[in-house]
Coordinates of C-alpha atoms in Angstrom, one line a residue:
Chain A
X1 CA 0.0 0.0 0.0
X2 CA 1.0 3.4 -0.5
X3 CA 1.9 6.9 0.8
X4 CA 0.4 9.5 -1.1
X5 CA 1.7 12.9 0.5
X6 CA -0.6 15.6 -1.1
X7 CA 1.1 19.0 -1.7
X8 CA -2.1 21.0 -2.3
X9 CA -1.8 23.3 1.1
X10 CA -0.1 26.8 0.4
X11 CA 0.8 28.9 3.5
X12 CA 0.8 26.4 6.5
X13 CA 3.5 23.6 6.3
X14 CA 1.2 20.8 7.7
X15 CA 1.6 17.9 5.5
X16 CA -1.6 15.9 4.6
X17 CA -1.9 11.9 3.9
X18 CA -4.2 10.4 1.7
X19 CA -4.7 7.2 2.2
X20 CA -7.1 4.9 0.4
X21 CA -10.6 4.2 1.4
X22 CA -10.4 1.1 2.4
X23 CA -7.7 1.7 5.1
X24 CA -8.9 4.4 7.5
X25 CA -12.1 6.6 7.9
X26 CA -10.0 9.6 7.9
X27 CA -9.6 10.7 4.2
X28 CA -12.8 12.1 4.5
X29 CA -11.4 14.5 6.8
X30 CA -10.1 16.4 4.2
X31 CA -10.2 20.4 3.9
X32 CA -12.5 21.5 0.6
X33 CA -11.0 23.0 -2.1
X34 CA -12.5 26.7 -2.7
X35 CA -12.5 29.4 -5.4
X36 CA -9.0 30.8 -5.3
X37 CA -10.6 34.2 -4.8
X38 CA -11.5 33.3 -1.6
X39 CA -9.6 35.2 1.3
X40 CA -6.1 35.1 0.0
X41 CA -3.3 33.9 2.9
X42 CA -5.4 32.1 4.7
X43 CA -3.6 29.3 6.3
X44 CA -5.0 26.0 4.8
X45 CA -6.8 27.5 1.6
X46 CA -6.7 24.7 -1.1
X47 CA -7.4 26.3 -4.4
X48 CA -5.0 24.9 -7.1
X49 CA -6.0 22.4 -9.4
X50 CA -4.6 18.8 -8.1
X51 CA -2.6 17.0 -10.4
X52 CA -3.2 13.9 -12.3
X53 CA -4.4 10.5 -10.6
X54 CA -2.1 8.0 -10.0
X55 CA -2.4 4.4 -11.2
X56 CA -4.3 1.7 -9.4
X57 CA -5.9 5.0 -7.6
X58 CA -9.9 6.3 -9.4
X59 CA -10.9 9.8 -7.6
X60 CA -14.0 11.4 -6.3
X61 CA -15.4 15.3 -6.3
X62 CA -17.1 14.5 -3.3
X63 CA -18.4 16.4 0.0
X64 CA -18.6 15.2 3.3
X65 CA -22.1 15.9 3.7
X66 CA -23.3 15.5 -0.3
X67 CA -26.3 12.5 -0.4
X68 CA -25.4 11.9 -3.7
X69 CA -21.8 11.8 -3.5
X70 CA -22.4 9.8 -0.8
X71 CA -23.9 7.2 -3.4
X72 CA -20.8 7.0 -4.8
X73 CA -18.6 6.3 -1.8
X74 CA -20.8 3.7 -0.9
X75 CA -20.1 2.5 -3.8
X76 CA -16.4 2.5 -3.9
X77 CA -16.6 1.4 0.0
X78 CA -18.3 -1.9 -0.7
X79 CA -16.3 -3.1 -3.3
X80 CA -12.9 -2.4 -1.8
X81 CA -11.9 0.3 -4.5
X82 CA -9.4 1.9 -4.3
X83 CA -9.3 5.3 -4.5
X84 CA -8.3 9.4 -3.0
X85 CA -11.3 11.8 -2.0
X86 CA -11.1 15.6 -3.0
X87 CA -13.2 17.4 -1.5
X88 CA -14.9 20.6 -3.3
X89 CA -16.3 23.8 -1.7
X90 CA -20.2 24.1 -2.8
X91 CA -20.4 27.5 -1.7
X92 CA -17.3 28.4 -3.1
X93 CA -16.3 26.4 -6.4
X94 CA -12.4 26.2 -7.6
X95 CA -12.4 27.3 -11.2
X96 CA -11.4 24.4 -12.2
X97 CA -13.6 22.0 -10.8
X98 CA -15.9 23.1 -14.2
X99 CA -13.8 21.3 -16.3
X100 CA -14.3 18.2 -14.6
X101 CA -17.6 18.8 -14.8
X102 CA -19.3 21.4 -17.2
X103 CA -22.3 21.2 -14.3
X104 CA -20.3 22.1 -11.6
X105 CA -21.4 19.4 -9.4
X106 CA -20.6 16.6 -7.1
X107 CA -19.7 13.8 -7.4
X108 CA -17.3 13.2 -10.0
X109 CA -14.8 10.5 -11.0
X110 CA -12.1 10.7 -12.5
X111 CA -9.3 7.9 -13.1
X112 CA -5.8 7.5 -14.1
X113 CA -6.4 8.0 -18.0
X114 CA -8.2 11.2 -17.2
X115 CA -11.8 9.3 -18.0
X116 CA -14.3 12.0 -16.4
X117 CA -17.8 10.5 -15.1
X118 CA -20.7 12.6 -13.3
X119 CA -24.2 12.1 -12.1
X120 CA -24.3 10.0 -8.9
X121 CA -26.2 7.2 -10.3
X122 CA -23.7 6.9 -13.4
X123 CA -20.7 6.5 -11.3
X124 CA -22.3 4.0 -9.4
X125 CA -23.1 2.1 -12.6
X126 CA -19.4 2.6 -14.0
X127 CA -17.7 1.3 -10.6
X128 CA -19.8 -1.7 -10.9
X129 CA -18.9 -2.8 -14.2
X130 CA -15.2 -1.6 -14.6
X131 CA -14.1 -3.1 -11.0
X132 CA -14.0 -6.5 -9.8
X133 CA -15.5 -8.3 -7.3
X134 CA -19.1 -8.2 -6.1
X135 CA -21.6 -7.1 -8.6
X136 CA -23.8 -4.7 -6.9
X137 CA -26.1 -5.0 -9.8
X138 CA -27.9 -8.3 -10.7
X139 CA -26.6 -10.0 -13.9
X140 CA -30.5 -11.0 -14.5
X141 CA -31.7 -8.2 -17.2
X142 CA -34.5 -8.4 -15.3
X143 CA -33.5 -8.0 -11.9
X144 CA -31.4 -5.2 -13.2
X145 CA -34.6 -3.5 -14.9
X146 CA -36.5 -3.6 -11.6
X147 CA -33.6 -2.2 -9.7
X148 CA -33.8 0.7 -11.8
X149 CA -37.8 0.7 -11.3
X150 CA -37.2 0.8 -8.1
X151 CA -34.9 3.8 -8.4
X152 CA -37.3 5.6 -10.3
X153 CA -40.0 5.3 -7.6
X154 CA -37.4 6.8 -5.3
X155 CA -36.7 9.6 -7.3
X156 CA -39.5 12.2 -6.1
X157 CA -37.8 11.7 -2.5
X158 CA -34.4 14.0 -3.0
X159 CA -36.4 16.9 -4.3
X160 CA -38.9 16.7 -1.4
X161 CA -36.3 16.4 1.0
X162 CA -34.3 19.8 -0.3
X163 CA -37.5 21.3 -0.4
X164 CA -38.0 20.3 3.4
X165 CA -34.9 21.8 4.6
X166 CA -35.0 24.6 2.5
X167 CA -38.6 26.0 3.8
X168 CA -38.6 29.3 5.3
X169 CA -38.9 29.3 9.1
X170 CA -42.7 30.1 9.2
X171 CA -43.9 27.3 6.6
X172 CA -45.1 24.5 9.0
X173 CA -43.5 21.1 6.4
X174 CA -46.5 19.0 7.1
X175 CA -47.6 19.2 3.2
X176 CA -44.2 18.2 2.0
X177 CA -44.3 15.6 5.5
X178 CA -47.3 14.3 3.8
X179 CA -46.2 14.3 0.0
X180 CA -42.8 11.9 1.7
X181 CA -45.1 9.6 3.5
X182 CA -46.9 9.1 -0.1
X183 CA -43.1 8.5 -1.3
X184 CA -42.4 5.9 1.1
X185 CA -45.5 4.1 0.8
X186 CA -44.5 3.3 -3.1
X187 CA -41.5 2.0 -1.7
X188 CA -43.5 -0.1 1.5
X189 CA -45.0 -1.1 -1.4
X190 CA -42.4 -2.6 -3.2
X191 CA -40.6 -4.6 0.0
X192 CA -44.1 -6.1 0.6
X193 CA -44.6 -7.1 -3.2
X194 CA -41.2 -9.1 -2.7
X195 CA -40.9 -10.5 0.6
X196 CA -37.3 -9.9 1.1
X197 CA -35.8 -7.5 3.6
X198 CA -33.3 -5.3 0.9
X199 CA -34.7 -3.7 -2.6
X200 CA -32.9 -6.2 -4.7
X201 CA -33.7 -9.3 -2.5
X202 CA -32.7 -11.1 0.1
X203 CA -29.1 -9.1 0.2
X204 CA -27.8 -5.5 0.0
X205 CA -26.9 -4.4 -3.4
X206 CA -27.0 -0.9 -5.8
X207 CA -30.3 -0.1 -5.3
X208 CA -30.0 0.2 -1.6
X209 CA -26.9 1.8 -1.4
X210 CA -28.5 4.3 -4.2
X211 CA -31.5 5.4 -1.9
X212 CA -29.5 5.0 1.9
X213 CA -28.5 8.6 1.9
X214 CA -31.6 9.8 2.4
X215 CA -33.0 7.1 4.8
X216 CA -29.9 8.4 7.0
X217 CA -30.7 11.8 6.9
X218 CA -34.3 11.7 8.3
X219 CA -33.4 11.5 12.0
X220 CA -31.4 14.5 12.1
X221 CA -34.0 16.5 9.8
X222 CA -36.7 15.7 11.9
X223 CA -38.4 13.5 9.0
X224 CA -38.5 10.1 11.2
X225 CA -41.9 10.2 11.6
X226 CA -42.6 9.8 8.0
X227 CA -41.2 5.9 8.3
X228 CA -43.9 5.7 11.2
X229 CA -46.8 4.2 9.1
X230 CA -43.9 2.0 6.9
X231 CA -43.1 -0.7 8.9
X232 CA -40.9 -2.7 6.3
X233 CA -39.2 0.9 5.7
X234 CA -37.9 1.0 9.0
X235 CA -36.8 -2.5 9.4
X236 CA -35.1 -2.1 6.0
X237 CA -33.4 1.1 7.4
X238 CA -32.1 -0.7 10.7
X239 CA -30.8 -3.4 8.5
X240 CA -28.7 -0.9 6.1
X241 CA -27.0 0.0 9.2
X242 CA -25.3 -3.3 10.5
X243 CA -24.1 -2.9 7.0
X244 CA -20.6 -2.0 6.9
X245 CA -20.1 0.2 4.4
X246 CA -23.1 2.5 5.4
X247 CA -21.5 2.0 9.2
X248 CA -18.3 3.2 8.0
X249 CA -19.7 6.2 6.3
X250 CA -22.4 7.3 8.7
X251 CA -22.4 11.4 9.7
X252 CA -22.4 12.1 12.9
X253 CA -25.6 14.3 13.4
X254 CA -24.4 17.4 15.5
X255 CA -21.6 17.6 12.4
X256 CA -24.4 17.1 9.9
X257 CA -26.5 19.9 11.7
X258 CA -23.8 22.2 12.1
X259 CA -22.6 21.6 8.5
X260 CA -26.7 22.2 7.6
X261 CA -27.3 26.0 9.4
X262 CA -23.5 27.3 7.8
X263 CA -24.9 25.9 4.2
X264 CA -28.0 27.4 4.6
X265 CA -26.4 30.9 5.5
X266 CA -24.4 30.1 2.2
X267 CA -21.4 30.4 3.9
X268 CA -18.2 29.8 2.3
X269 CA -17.4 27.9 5.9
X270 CA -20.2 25.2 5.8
X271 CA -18.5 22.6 3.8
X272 CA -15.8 21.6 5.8
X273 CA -17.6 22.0 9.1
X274 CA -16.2 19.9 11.8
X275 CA -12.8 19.8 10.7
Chain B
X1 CA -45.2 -2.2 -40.0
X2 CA -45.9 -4.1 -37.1
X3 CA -47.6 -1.8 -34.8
X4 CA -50.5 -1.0 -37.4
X5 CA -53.0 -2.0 -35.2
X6 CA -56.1 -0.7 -33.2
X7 CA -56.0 0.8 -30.0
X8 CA -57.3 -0.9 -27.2
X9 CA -59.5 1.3 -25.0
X10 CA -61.8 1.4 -22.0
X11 CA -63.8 -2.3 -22.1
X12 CA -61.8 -3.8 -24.4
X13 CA -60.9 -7.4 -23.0
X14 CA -57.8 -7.5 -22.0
X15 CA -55.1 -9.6 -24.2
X16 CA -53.9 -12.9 -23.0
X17 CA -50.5 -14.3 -22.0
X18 CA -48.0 -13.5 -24.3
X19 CA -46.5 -16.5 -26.7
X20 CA -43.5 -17.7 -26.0
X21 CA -40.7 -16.6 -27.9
X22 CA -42.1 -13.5 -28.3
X23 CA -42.2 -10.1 -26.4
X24 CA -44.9 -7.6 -26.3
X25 CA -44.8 -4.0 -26.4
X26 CA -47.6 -1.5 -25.1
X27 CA -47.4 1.5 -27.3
X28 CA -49.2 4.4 -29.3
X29 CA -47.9 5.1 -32.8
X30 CA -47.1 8.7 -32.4
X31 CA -45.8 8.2 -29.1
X32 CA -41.9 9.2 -28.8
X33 CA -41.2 7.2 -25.7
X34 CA -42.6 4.1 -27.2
X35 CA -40.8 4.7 -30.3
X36 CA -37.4 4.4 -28.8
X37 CA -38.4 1.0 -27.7
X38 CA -40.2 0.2 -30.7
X39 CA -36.7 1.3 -32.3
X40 CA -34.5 -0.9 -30.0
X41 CA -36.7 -4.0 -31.1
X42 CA -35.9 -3.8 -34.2
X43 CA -32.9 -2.8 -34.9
X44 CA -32.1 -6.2 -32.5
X45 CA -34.2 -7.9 -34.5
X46 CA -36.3 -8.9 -31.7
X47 CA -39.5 -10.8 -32.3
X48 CA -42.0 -9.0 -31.0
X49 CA -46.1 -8.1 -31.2
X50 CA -47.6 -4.3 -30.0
X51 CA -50.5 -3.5 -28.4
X52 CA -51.7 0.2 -28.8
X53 CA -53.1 1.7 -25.8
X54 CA -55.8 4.6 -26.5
X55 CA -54.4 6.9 -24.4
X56 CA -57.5 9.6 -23.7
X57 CA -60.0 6.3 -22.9
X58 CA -57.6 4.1 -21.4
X59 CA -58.6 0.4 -20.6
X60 CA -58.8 -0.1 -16.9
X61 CA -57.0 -3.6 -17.2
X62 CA -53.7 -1.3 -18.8
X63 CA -53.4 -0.2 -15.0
X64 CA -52.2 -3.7 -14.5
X65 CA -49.3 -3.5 -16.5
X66 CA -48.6 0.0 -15.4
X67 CA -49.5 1.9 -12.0
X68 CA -50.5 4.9 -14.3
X69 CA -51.4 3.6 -17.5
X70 CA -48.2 4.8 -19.2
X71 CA -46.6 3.8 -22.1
X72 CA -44.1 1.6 -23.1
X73 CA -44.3 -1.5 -21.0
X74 CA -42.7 -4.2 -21.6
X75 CA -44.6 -7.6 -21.2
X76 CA -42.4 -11.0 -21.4
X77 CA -44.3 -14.6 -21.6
X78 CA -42.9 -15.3 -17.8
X79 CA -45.3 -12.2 -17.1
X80 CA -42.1 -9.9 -16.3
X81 CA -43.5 -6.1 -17.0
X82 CA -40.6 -3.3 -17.7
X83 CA -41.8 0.2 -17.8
X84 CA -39.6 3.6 -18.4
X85 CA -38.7 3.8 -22.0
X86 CA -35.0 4.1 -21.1
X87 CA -34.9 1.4 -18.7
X88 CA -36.9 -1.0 -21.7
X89 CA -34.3 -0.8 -24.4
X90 CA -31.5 -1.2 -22.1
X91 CA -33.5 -4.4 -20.7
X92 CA -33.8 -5.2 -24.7
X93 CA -30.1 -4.7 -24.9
X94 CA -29.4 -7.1 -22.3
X95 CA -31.4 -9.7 -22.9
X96 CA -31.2 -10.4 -25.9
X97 CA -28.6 -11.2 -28.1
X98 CA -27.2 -10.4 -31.2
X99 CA -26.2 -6.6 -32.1
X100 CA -25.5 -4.6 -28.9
X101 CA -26.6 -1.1 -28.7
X102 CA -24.8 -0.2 -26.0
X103 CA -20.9 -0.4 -25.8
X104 CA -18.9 -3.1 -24.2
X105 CA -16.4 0.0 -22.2
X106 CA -17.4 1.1 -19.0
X107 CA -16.3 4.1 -19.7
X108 CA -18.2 4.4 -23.1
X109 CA -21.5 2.8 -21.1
X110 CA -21.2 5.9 -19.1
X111 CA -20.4 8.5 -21.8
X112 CA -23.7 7.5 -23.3
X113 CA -25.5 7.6 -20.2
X114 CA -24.6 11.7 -19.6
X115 CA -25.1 12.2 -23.1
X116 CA -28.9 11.5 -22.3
X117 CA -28.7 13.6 -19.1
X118 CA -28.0 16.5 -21.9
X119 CA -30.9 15.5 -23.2
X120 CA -33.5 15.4 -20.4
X121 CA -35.2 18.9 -21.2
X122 CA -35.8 18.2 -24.9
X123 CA -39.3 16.3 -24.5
X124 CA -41.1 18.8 -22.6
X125 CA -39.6 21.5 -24.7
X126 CA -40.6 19.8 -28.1
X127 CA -44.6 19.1 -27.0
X128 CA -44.7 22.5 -24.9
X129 CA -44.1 23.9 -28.4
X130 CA -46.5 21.5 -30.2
X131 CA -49.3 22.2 -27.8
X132 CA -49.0 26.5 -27.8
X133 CA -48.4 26.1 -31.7
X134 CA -51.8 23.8 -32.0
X135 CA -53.4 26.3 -29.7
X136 CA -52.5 29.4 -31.8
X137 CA -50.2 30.8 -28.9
X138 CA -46.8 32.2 -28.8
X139 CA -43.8 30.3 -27.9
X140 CA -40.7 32.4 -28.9
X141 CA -39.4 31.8 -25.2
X142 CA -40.2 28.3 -25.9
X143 CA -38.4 27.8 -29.1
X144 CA -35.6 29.8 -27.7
X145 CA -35.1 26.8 -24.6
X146 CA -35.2 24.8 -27.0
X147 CA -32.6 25.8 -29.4
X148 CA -30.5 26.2 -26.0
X149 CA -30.8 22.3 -25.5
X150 CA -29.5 22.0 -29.0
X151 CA -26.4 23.8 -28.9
X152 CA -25.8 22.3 -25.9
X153 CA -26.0 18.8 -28.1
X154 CA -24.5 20.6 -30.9
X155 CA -21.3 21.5 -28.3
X156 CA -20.3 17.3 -28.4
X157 CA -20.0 17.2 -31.8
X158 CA -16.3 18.8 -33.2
X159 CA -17.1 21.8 -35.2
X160 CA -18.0 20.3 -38.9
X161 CA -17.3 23.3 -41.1
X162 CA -14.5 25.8 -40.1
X163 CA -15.2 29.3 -40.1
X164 CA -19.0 29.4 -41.5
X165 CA -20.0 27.3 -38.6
X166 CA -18.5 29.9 -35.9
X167 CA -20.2 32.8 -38.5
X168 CA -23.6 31.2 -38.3
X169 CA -23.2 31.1 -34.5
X170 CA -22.8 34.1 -33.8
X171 CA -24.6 36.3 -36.1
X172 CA -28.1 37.2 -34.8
X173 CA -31.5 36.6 -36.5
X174 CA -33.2 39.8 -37.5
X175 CA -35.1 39.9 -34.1
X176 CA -32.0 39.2 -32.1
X177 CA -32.7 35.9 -30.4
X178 CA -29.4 34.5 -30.6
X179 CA -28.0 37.0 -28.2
X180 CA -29.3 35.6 -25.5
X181 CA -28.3 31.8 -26.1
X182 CA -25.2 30.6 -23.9
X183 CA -23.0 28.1 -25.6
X184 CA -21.1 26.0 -22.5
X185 CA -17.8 26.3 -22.9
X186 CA -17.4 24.8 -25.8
X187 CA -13.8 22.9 -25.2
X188 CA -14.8 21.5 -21.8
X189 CA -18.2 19.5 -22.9
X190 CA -16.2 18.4 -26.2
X191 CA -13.5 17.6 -24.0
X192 CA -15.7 15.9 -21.7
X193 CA -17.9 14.0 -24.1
X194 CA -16.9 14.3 -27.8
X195 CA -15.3 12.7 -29.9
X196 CA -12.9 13.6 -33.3
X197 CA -15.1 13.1 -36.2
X198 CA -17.8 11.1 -35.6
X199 CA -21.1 10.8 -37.4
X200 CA -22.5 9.5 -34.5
X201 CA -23.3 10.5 -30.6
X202 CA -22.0 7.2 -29.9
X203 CA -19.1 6.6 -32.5
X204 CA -19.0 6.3 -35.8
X205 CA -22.2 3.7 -35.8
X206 CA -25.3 4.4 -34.3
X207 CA -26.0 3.4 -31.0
X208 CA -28.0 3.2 -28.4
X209 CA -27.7 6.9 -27.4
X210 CA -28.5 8.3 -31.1
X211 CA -31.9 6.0 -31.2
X212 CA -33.2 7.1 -27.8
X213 CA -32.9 10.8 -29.3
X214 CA -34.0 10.3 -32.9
X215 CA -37.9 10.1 -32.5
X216 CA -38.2 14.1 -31.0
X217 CA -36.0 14.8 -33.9
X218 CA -38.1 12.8 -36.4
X219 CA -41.2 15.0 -35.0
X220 CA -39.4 18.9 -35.2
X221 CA -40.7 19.0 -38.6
X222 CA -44.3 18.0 -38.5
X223 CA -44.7 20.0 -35.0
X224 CA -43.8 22.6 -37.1
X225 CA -40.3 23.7 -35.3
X226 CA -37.8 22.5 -37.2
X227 CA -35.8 26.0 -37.6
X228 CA -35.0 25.2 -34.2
X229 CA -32.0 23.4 -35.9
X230 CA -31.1 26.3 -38.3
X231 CA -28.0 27.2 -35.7
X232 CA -27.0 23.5 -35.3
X233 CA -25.1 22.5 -38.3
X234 CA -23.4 19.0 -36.8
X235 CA -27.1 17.8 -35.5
X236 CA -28.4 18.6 -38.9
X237 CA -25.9 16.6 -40.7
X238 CA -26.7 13.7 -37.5
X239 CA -30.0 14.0 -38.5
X240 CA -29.5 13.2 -42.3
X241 CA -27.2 10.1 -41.0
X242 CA -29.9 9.1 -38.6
X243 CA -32.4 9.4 -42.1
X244 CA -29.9 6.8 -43.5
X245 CA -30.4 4.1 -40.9
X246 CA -32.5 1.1 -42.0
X247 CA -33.7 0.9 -38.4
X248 CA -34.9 4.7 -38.8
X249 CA -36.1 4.6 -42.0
X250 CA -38.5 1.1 -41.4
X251 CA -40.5 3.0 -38.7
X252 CA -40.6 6.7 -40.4
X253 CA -44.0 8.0 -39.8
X254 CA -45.9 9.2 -42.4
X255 CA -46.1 12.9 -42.6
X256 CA -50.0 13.5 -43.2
X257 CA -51.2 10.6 -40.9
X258 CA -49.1 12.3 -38.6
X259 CA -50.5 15.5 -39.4
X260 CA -54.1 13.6 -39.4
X261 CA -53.4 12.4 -35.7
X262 CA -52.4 15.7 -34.6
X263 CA -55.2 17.4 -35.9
X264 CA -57.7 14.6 -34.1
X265 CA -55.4 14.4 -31.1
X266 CA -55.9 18.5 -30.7
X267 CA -59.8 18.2 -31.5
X268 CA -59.7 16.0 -28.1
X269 CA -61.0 13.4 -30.7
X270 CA -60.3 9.8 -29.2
X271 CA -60.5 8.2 -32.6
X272 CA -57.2 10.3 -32.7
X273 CA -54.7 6.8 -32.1
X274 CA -56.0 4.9 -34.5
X275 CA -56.0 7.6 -37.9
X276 CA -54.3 6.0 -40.9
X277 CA -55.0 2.5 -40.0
X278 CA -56.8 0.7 -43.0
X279 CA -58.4 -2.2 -41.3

């Protein structure tokens, strides 16, 4: 295994270490890189472009507290990939972070050949079939069809979500409480339909790890009593976390609701809250 | 053509199993999502029968096969029912064998797969336009999103002709519109997603990618917005390769019972689905 000694910091001489995933938790602990117009000498600002990856390494846009990047480092967790974490200020893009993706968004991939691939769900895809190991989607067409059913049904629940925590302090959420519990009754739905504790059957595969993020946001949001009338929902949910990837990747909530105020205040600060 | 049939609508008997060794495909003639599926079937060669769904009297056993009575659904004899239009032809992909649409790469599995995300506006665009056209309204802001989408398609193909191209861009039609389009950076999307010379979204062959756009570009012309392609020289020269495909060309929809179903389809007339057919 080896040292990767990342020279990104200008002004303080602390070194950083970037190990892969698979080893420690701690590469998530990794400053964001910002705009480099952001406040010029401060100690720790990242804003230069990183270089190019290394062999035998893929890397992620990510941020610590992205759902959908999270998708993606699920992903990567579960099949033992390896790979280095760069984190990107939201609030406060780097220049170049557009060029890996026109969109601006997280997360991204990008491996040793310079191979750029965005949206969440199509990185998860990628890692699937260009690593080895355990196929997170079926073989079966079929299975693979519903999986992405499935995914489909899910897909009002982000929106709803963002629209939950972005309500203006008088709006009362029980509308959009009510348009989630709708949500989640498709998917009750579906877990009752096939008699199996996961989405793809009996064990955890890409279509759980796709729709987690969420699940593991409710508590802190205040959204828990959505699942209340689900009762496969919530066994599902308790099950996803004896899983270890999802263990290993699980936000602490006080971090998560510090990170949460800061964004919403659009500050520049929010995105490496916690570190 | 195999999908010349009539529509099933409300208390019509539902059809039986289907045979084995064949697949069935719910449709509507003039439906675009259906016809990327319709597309995918054929150019695999896939045995296959369609059922047309009337889609304004819908028959309550279609809710069966699909939670809202949408269309396409795919209906295999083990009674397996695939529904999204995207998801369908890449089930059709996979399952059967012969030709694949999709590449073998990862990487170019992927490619293909943000190319669509490019595409996602383009459908509400092109009937948002049909339906203020039909119903005498304006939609310069309309066309104007939509010629937005297209440059941003037109951006992964490398510039065709040299300088003319970069002229046609940028001078403005006599009202001005093409002030106000924004062209992503051009080098980062080509670098991102495009290719050196290709014909194709996908390569030089068509592909997956180039069928699941083709049917709102078959339908510019007869929803009467086809100058939405005047600043898009690469798609227009796509769309004359696209013309060329056998798989393309076997399904082209005739342009007056196209024009016959619109006119029904905008009368509210349910006999609409089922114009053109001779039996």
């Amino acid at each position: 295994m080896s040292l990767r000694v990342s020279s990104f910091f200008c002004g303080s001489g602390r070194g950083y270490l970037s190990w892969p995933a698979s080893t420690l938790g701690h590469d998530q602990q990794l400053r964001c890189f910002s705009a480099s117009s952001a406040k010029p000498g401060r100690p720790g600002l990242r804003s230069a472009p990183p270089g190019p990856v290394p062999q035998g390494l893929i890397r992620v846009y990510s941020m610590r507290f992205c759902p959908f990047a999270q998708r993606t480092l699920l992903v990567l967790k579960a099949k033992g990939i390896g790979h280095e974490i760069i984190n990107i200020n939201l609030k406060n893009k780097p220049e170049w972070f557009f060029t890996k993706n026109p969109f601006g968004l997280v997360p991204v991939l990008e491996n040793s050949q310079g191979q750029l691939i965005y949206e969440s769900a199509i990185t998860c895809e990628y890692l699937d079939e260009a690593y080895p190991g355990k196929k997170l989607l079926p073989d079966d067409p079929y299975e693979k069809a519903c999986q992405k059913m499935v995914f489909q049904l899910f897909s009002k629940v982000p929106p709803l979500v963002t629209s939950f925590i972005r309500r203006q302090n008088n709006e009362d959420g029980s509308g959009l409480k009510e348009e989630l519990r709708k949500e989640f009754s498709k998917l009750e739905e579906v877990l009752t339909n096939k008699k199996t504790t996961f989405f793809g059957g009996n064990s955890l595969s890409m279509i759980d790890y796709l729709i987690w993020p969420w699940f593991e946001r409710l508590e802190v949001l205040e959204l828990n009593e959505c699942v209340d009338h689900t009762p496969k929902l919530k066994l599902w949910m308790a099950a996803m976390r004896e899983d270890p990837a999802v263990s290993s990747l699980l936000i602490e909530a006080k971090a998560f609701r510090g990170f949460l105020d800061l964004y919403l205040q659009n500050s520049p600060e929010a995105c490496d809250y916690g570190l | 053509m195999e999908d010349a049939t009539r529509t099933f609508g409300k208390g019509s008997c539902p059809p039986g199993p289907v045979p084995e060794g064949l697949i069935r495909v719910y449709s509507m003639r003039f439906c675009p999502f259906a016809h990327r599926t319709r597309l995918v079937l054929r150019a695999k060669g896939i045995r296959h029968e369609v059922i047309n769904i009337n889609l304004r009297n819908k028959p309550e056993w279609y809710y069966t096969k699909h939670p809202f009575g949408q269309i396409p659904v795919l209906e295999n004899s083990k009674c397996q029912l695939i529904y999204e239009s995207v998801i369908a032809c890449e089930y059709l992909d996979d399952a059967y064998p012969g030709r694949k649409l999709y590449p073998y790469d990862p990487y170019e599995r992927a490619r293909q797969k943000m190319l669509l995300e490019l595409f996602y506006k383009v459908p509400h665009l092109t009937k948002e336009c049909l339906v203020a056209i039909r119903c005498g309204r304006e939609c310069a802001d309309l066309k104007l999103a939509l010629r937005q989408e297209f440059c941003n398609l037109e951006e992964v193909f490398p510039v065709v002709i040299s300088s003319t191209a970069f002229t046609n861009r940028k001078s403005s039609t006599p009202s001005g519109e093409m002030e106000n389009i924004f062209f992503h950076p051009r080098s980062i999307t080509l670098k991102i997603l495009g290719y050196q010379n290709t014909v194709f979204f996908g390569g030089d062959c068509i592909s997956m990618i180039d069928y699941l756009f083709w049917p709102w570009f078959e339908r510019l012309d007869v929803y009467g917005i086809a100058d939405c392609l005047n600043h898009t020289p690469a798609l227009r020269l796509w769309t004359a390769a696209m013309k060329q495909d056998p798989t393309v060309c076997a399904l082209l929809i005739d342009r007056s019972i196209f024009l016959g179903f619109l006119n029904l389809y905008f009368q509210n007339n349910p006999d609409a689905f089922d114009y053109g057919l001779t039996c």
